[in-house]
Amino acid sequence: MENPYYRPRRLRRNEAIRSMVRETRLSPSHFIYPFFVCPGTAVRKEIGSMPGVFNLSIDLLVEECRSVKSLGIPAILLFGLPPAKDEVGSDAYAEDGIVQQAVRAIKSAVPALLVITDLCLCEYTSHGHCGQLRDGDVANDETLRLLAKAALAQAKAGADIIAPSDMMDGRVRVIREALDEQHFENIPILSYAAKYASGFYGPFREAADSAPKFGDRRSYQMDPANQREAIREVALDIEEGADMVMVKPAMPYLDVVYRVKTEFDLPVAAYQVSGEYSALVAAHRNGWLERERTILESLTCIKRAGADMIITYFAKDAAKLVG
Ligand code: PBG
């Protein structure tokens, strides 16, 4: 065989040269850290299926926010565990709802930290579905009204960015109109545009106590088998006024991240969800995978596929590693 003319290994010989030609770099400035806020004081309850992730009461959450900010992470994503649930998820849009209280506390203690509020009803409804029910299914248009109310409650509390994750049709438009009417025209919407009905959300439902009491979410979240439909969903959300779009989960859906990134010109977020986190942590704990290496590899690959921002439960660990 003839000697190869081009030898790719020339640029892999040592770390200095590999680093110089590296195409993708992680920075804490692209991480978003999710939190689960719960009632009470001094509560720090570890989630069984997500070691290292906690339900935190507001006082401890504020402390955590200081440390997140000091690591160079610009934003958190907030989920709420309300003191009580009902059929229509009232705490989601109550002025003193758990998330609204937490937003006020964080914004007054750590004003420079961006607070993104997840906007959905499933943590707040007694049945665990993402909206109001009619005849055993989530009623789309009734739910839109409740979502608009919740978006306004979050905005009034001081949320910097609103992130609807419910997957109702037409929600971005309704939320945008509600915000604009009340002079919140400068609050961006980060829409969970391509959100799949994924088995990888299992541990989150323990963390947020949001498992549906009957059925599943397949009548509103996307079928994991579909890629082209994601393009349609993203296009719709952009038309309706989304400022940033999200693909969720992340690692099993990198083809979707890549297509969304190449076909649209808005910032793209990817959510490395609870099950992706828990699967890695379980393997780390068994000594089956190298912890630091696989955390960084998973995040690098999500970014390489096209994510501008990554929502990840590893944000703090990764920030310390790449900081
Ligand atoms: C609320 C919501 C979910 C997640 C984010 N927002 C759960 C679901 O849709 O069932 C999942 C996040 C994760 O698994 O980390 N609708």
XYZ file of C-alpha atoms and ligand atoms in Angstrom:
339
model
C 0.000 0.000 0.000
C 1.185 3.516 -0.811
C 1.928 5.922 2.053
C -1.087 8.117 2.736
C -0.620 11.706 1.570
C -3.003 13.166 4.122
C -2.541 11.779 7.627
C -5.308 12.855 10.016
C -3.227 11.599 12.932
C -0.804 14.539 12.453
C -3.333 16.800 14.140
C -3.980 14.374 17.000
C -0.435 13.928 18.240
C -0.656 15.814 21.503
C -3.132 17.819 23.548
C -1.729 21.167 22.408
C -2.425 20.440 18.774
C -5.745 18.696 19.463
C -6.877 21.693 21.465
C -5.894 24.082 18.681
C -8.037 22.312 16.079
C -10.930 21.472 18.423
C -14.266 22.481 16.883
C -16.534 22.497 19.924
C -15.884 23.905 23.368
C -18.023 23.858 26.473
C -18.464 26.971 28.544
C -20.519 27.482 31.710
C -22.048 30.481 29.937
C -24.158 28.055 27.880
C -25.453 25.962 30.765
C -28.872 26.255 32.363
C -29.368 24.561 35.736
C -32.811 23.158 36.663
C -34.160 23.464 40.220
C -37.187 22.022 42.043
C -38.522 24.407 44.654
C -40.756 23.133 47.470
C -42.573 24.680 50.460
C -41.057 25.008 53.933
C -37.730 26.170 55.259
C -34.404 24.368 55.436
C -35.755 21.548 53.226
C -33.146 19.709 51.169
C -34.615 16.394 50.083
C -32.584 14.291 47.694
C -34.515 12.702 44.829
C -34.108 8.934 45.047
C -33.758 8.370 41.327
C -31.567 11.465 40.804
C -28.658 11.373 43.238
C -27.203 14.862 43.638
C -30.490 16.593 42.750
C -32.750 17.973 45.484
C -36.128 19.440 46.285
C -35.138 22.725 47.925
C -37.104 25.203 49.975
C -36.763 28.850 48.951
C -34.165 29.770 51.592
C -31.766 27.022 50.493
C -32.558 27.569 46.831
C -31.428 31.179 47.118
C -28.115 29.989 48.588
C -27.705 27.517 45.731
C -28.414 30.286 43.231
C -25.483 32.277 44.584
C -23.181 29.342 44.028
C -24.560 28.688 40.525
C -23.938 32.322 39.585
C -20.431 32.270 41.015
C -19.599 29.309 38.774
C -20.376 31.394 35.697
C -23.709 29.708 34.931
C -26.015 32.479 33.680
C -29.453 30.930 34.177
C -31.583 28.524 36.153
C -34.811 26.796 35.113
C -37.383 26.670 37.869
C -39.986 23.956 38.590
C -42.407 24.131 41.496
C -43.844 21.616 43.948
C -46.952 23.372 45.281
C -48.249 22.845 48.852
C -51.542 21.552 47.365
C -52.781 20.419 43.967
C -56.225 20.652 42.380
C -58.044 19.795 39.136
C -57.026 23.043 37.433
C -53.516 23.595 38.813
C -54.350 26.814 40.691
C -50.954 27.234 42.346
C -49.362 27.654 38.903
C -51.093 31.017 38.449
C -51.619 32.152 42.055
C -49.845 35.393 42.866
C -48.210 33.692 45.854
C -47.731 30.332 44.085
C -44.570 28.465 44.997
C -42.663 29.422 41.835
C -43.771 33.051 42.019
C -42.499 33.284 45.618
C -39.210 31.668 44.648
C -38.705 34.006 41.678
C -39.175 37.068 43.904
C -36.700 35.743 46.468
C -34.060 34.839 43.876
C -34.368 38.065 41.908
C -33.956 40.142 45.039
C -30.964 38.123 46.339
C -29.132 37.352 43.071
C -30.519 39.844 40.547
C -27.948 39.091 37.852
C -28.942 35.426 37.627
C -31.478 34.789 34.867
C -34.551 32.998 36.134
C -36.327 30.932 33.496
C -39.688 29.627 34.663
C -40.969 26.334 33.305
C -44.584 26.907 32.366
C -46.771 23.815 32.669
C -49.620 22.577 34.818
C -48.568 18.975 35.477
C -46.812 19.713 38.777
C -49.920 21.560 39.973
C -52.832 19.357 38.890
C -54.192 16.566 41.081
C -54.397 14.284 38.008
C -50.819 15.075 36.888
C -51.685 16.011 33.310
C -50.339 19.174 31.701
C -53.697 20.930 31.423
C -57.387 21.012 32.200
C -59.284 17.793 31.499
C -62.402 17.218 29.438
C -63.717 13.700 28.800
C -60.530 12.104 30.065
C -58.152 14.045 27.821
C -56.394 17.394 28.124
C -58.598 20.100 26.635
C -56.326 22.259 24.499
C -58.082 25.608 24.379
C -59.277 25.681 27.994
C -55.694 24.946 28.997
C -54.393 27.874 26.933
C -56.293 30.295 29.146
C -54.713 28.841 32.281
C -51.250 28.890 30.745
C -51.614 32.570 29.847
C -52.588 33.296 33.456
C -49.583 31.362 34.755
C -47.224 33.158 32.356
C -48.495 36.494 33.638
C -48.111 35.448 37.272
C -44.519 34.418 36.566
C -43.781 37.640 34.689
C -45.240 39.759 37.485
C -43.055 37.911 39.983
C -39.996 38.899 37.947
C -39.219 35.905 35.714
C -36.668 36.803 33.041
C -37.689 34.186 30.471
C -40.852 32.071 30.182
C -40.484 28.475 29.012
C -43.769 26.720 28.124
C -43.359 22.923 28.273
C -46.992 21.801 28.030
C -47.163 21.069 24.261
C -50.662 22.501 23.778
C -51.337 23.785 20.254
C -51.198 27.559 19.962
C -49.755 28.238 23.410
C -46.886 30.461 22.301
C -49.235 32.905 20.581
C -51.619 33.063 23.538
C -48.769 33.548 26.016
C -47.103 36.209 23.830
C -50.356 38.135 23.525
C -51.052 37.943 27.250
C -47.558 39.165 28.098
C -47.640 41.999 25.574
C -51.029 43.215 26.767
C -49.622 43.670 30.253
C -46.466 45.411 28.979
C -44.197 42.426 29.374
C -43.233 42.673 25.708
C -39.534 42.385 26.593
C -39.775 38.976 28.250
C -38.532 36.296 25.832
C -40.274 32.965 25.313
C -38.125 29.845 25.219
C -40.545 27.267 23.889
C -40.185 23.553 24.391
C -40.938 23.301 20.691
C -39.967 19.702 19.952
C -40.780 17.890 23.159
C -41.169 14.160 22.842
C -43.304 11.743 24.892
C -40.176 10.200 26.365
C -39.500 7.433 28.831
C -36.416 9.434 29.836
C -38.597 11.781 31.936
C -39.212 9.048 34.539
C -36.969 10.395 37.333
C -38.243 13.968 36.821
C -41.738 12.826 37.650
C -40.468 11.709 41.041
C -38.573 15.002 41.478
C -41.572 17.140 40.517
C -44.245 14.723 41.760
C -45.906 15.096 38.371
C -46.595 11.584 37.070
C -49.991 11.419 35.350
C -52.494 9.512 37.517
C -53.978 7.808 34.449
C -52.871 7.345 30.859
C -49.806 9.089 29.480
C -48.816 12.247 27.613
C -48.873 10.846 24.089
C -51.912 12.886 23.066
C -49.904 16.095 23.434
C -46.177 15.315 23.407
C -44.479 14.130 20.209
C -43.961 10.572 19.017
C -40.261 9.650 19.433
C -40.338 8.122 15.956
C -40.891 11.462 14.203
C -38.251 13.862 12.928
C -39.988 15.874 10.203
C -42.845 16.673 12.576
C -40.310 18.408 14.843
C -39.555 20.853 12.040
C -43.264 21.646 11.743
C -43.582 22.133 15.524
C -40.588 24.468 15.639
C -41.807 26.476 12.630
C -45.197 26.914 14.297
C -43.710 28.125 17.566
C -41.485 30.621 15.745
C -44.458 31.916 13.776
C -46.359 32.333 17.038
C -43.564 34.387 18.572
C -41.010 32.096 20.236
C -37.609 33.754 20.729
C -35.697 30.531 21.371
C -36.652 26.923 20.737
C -35.859 23.736 22.577
C -35.428 20.097 21.675
C -36.046 17.617 24.473
C -34.649 15.086 25.412
C -31.144 15.762 24.091
C -28.812 12.833 23.542
C -31.259 10.362 21.959
C -32.519 13.213 19.720
C -29.320 14.752 18.328
C -30.594 14.378 14.763
C -33.463 16.647 15.718
C -31.126 19.170 17.387
C -29.011 19.215 14.238
C -31.939 19.733 11.890
C -33.474 22.461 14.004
C -30.123 24.231 14.163
C -29.547 24.063 10.424
C -33.090 24.913 9.312
C -33.831 27.850 11.644
C -31.852 30.870 12.731
C -33.086 31.214 16.312
C -31.039 30.128 19.339
C -31.528 26.419 20.049
C -31.608 24.865 23.499
C -31.370 21.151 24.236
C -32.514 19.566 27.497
C -30.405 16.722 28.853
C -33.330 15.313 30.812
C -33.625 13.489 34.108
C -33.336 9.984 32.652
C -30.214 10.893 30.705
C -28.723 12.216 33.951
C -29.813 9.264 36.088
C -28.590 6.652 33.619
C -25.146 8.229 33.578
C -25.013 8.679 37.360
C -26.069 5.047 37.917
C -23.281 3.864 35.631
C -20.781 6.174 37.364
C -21.796 4.774 40.735
C -21.301 1.233 39.520
C -17.886 2.074 38.196
C -19.082 1.234 34.689
C -18.416 4.641 33.147
C -15.849 7.334 33.907
C -17.695 10.182 35.557
C -15.951 13.361 34.438
C -15.198 12.082 30.996
C -18.740 10.991 30.165
C -20.314 14.132 31.623
C -18.139 16.291 29.386
C -18.507 14.022 26.369
C -22.291 13.960 26.591
C -22.460 17.754 26.823
C -19.865 18.305 24.104
C -21.793 16.069 21.713
C -25.063 17.884 22.437
C -23.320 21.146 21.641
C -21.622 19.713 18.550
C -25.030 18.683 17.221
C -26.114 22.326 17.365
C -27.330 23.287 20.839
C -26.478 26.873 21.729
C -27.645 26.304 25.305
C -27.832 23.103 27.312
C -30.199 22.526 30.206
C -28.486 19.968 32.392
C -28.484 18.612 35.938
C -24.690 18.335 35.489
C -24.367 22.125 35.039
C -22.517 22.699 38.298
C -20.216 19.689 37.913
C -19.472 20.568 34.317
C -18.905 24.245 35.093
C -16.298 23.228 37.658
C -14.641 20.947 35.110
C -14.507 23.418 32.231
C -14.669 26.702 34.195
C -43.336 19.385 32.477
C -41.948 18.953 32.236
C -41.391 17.659 32.219
C -40.018 17.812 32.065
C -39.781 19.180 31.945
N -40.985 19.859 32.027
C -42.014 16.335 32.448
C -42.981 15.781 31.514
O -43.277 16.328 30.456
O -43.509 14.741 31.880
C -38.998 16.719 32.042
C -37.632 17.112 32.494
C -36.731 15.986 32.829
O -37.043 14.797 32.651
O -35.631 16.298 33.318
N -44.262 19.076 31.512
